[in-house]
Coordinates of N, CA and C in Angstrom, one line a residue:
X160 N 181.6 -61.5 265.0 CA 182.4 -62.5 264.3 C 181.8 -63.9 264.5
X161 N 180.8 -64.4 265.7 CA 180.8 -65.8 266.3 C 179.7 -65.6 265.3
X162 N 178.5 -64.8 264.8 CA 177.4 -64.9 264.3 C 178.2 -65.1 262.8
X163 N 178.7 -64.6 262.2 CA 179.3 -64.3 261.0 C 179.6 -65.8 260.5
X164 N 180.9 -66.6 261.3 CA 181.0 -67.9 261.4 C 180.3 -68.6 261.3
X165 N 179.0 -68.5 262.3 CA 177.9 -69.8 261.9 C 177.1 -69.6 261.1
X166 N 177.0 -68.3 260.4 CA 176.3 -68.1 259.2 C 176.8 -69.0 258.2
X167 N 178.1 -69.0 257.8 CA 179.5 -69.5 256.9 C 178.9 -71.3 257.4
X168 N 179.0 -71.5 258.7 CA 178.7 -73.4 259.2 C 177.8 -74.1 258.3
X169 N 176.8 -73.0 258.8 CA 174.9 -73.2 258.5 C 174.4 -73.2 256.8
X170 N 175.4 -72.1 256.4 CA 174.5 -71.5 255.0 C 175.7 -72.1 253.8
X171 N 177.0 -71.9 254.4 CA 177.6 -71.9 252.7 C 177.8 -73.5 252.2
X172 N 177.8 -73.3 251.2 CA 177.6 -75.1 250.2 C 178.7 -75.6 250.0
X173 N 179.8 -75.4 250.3 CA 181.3 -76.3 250.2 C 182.3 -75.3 251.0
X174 N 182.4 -76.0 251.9 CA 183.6 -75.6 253.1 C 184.5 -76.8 252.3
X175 N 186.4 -76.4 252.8 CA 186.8 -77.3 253.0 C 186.8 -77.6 254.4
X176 N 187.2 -78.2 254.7 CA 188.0 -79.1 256.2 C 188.6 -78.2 256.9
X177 N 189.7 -77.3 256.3 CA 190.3 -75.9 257.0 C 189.3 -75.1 257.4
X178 N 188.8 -74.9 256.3 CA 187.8 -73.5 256.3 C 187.0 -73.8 257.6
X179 N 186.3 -75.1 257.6 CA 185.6 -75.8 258.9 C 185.7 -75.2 259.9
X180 N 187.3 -76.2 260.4 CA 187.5 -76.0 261.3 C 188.1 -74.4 262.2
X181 N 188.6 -73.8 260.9 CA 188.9 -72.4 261.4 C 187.8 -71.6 261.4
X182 N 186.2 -72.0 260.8 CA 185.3 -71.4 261.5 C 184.9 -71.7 262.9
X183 N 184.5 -73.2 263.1 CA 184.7 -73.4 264.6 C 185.4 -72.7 265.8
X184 N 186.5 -72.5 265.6 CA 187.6 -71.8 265.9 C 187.2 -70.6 266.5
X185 N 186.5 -69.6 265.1 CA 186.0 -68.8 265.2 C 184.9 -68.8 266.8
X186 N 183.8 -69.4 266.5 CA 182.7 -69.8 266.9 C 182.6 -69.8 268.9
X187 N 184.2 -71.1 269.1 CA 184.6 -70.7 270.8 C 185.2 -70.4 270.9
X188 N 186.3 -69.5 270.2 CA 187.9 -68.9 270.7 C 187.1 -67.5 271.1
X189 N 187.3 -66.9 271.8 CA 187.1 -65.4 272.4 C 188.4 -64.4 272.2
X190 N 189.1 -65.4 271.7 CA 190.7 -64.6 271.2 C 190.1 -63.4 269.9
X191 N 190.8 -62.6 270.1 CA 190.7 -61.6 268.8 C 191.0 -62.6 267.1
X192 N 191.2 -62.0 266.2 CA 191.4 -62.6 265.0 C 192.7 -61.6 264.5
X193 N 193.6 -62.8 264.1 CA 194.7 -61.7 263.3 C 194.6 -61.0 262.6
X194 N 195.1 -60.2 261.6 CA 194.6 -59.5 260.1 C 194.6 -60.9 259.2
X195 N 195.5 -61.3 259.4 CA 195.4 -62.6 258.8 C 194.1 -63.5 258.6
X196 N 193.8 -63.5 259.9 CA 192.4 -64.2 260.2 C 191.5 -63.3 260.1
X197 N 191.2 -62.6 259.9 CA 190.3 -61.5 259.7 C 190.3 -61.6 257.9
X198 N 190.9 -61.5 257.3 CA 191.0 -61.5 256.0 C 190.3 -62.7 255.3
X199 N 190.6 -63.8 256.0 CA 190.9 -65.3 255.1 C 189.1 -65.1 255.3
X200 N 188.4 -64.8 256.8 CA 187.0 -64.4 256.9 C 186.3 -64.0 256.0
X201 N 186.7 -62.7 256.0 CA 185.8 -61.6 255.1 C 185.6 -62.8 253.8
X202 N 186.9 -63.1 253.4 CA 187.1 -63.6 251.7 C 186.2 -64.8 251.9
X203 N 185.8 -65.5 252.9 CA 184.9 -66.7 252.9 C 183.3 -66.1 253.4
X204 N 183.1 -65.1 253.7 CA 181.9 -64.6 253.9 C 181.4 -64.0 252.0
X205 N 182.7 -63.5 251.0 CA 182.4 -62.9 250.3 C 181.9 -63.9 249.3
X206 N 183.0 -64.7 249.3 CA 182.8 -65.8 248.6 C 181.3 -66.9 248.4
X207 N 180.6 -66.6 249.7 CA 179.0 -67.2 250.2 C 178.2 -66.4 250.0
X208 N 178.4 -64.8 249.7 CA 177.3 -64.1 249.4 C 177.2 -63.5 250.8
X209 N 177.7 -63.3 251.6 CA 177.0 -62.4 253.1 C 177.8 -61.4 253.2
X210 N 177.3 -61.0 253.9 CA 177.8 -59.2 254.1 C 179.3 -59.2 255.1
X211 N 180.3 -58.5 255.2 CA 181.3 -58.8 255.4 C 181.5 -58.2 257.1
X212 N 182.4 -58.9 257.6 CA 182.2 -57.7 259.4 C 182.1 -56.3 259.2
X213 N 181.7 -55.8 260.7 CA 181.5 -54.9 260.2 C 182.9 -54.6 261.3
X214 N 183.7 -53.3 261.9 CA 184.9 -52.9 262.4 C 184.6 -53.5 263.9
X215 N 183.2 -53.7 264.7 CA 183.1 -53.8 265.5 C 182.5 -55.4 266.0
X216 N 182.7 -55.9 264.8 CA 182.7 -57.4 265.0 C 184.2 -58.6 265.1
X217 N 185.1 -57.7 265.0 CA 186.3 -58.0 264.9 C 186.9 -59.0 265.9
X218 N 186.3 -58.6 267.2 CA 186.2 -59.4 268.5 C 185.3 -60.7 268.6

């Protein structure tokens, strides 16, 4: 998931401000991700073109 996020930092061409900072988030929280947050992910990884988690990036 921490790789996934700085891919999204690094690569995608318009974050907003949320999206930002709830990658960061991503990036040092070691907390799990809700479905919720898991979801809003994938859809911003999809949305960039990258490949989506896979079940064991979840953490």
């Amino acid at each position: 998931m921490r790789a996934a996020a700085l891919a999204l930092l690094t690569h995608a061409d318009r974050l907003t401000r949320k999206a930002g900072s709830f990658l960061g988030q991503c990036v040092v929280d070691p907390t799990p991700l809700s479905v919720a947050q898991r979801e809003w992910l994938d859809g911003l990884l999809d949305r960039s073109g990258l490949p989506p988690l896979d079940d064991g990036d979840a953490a």
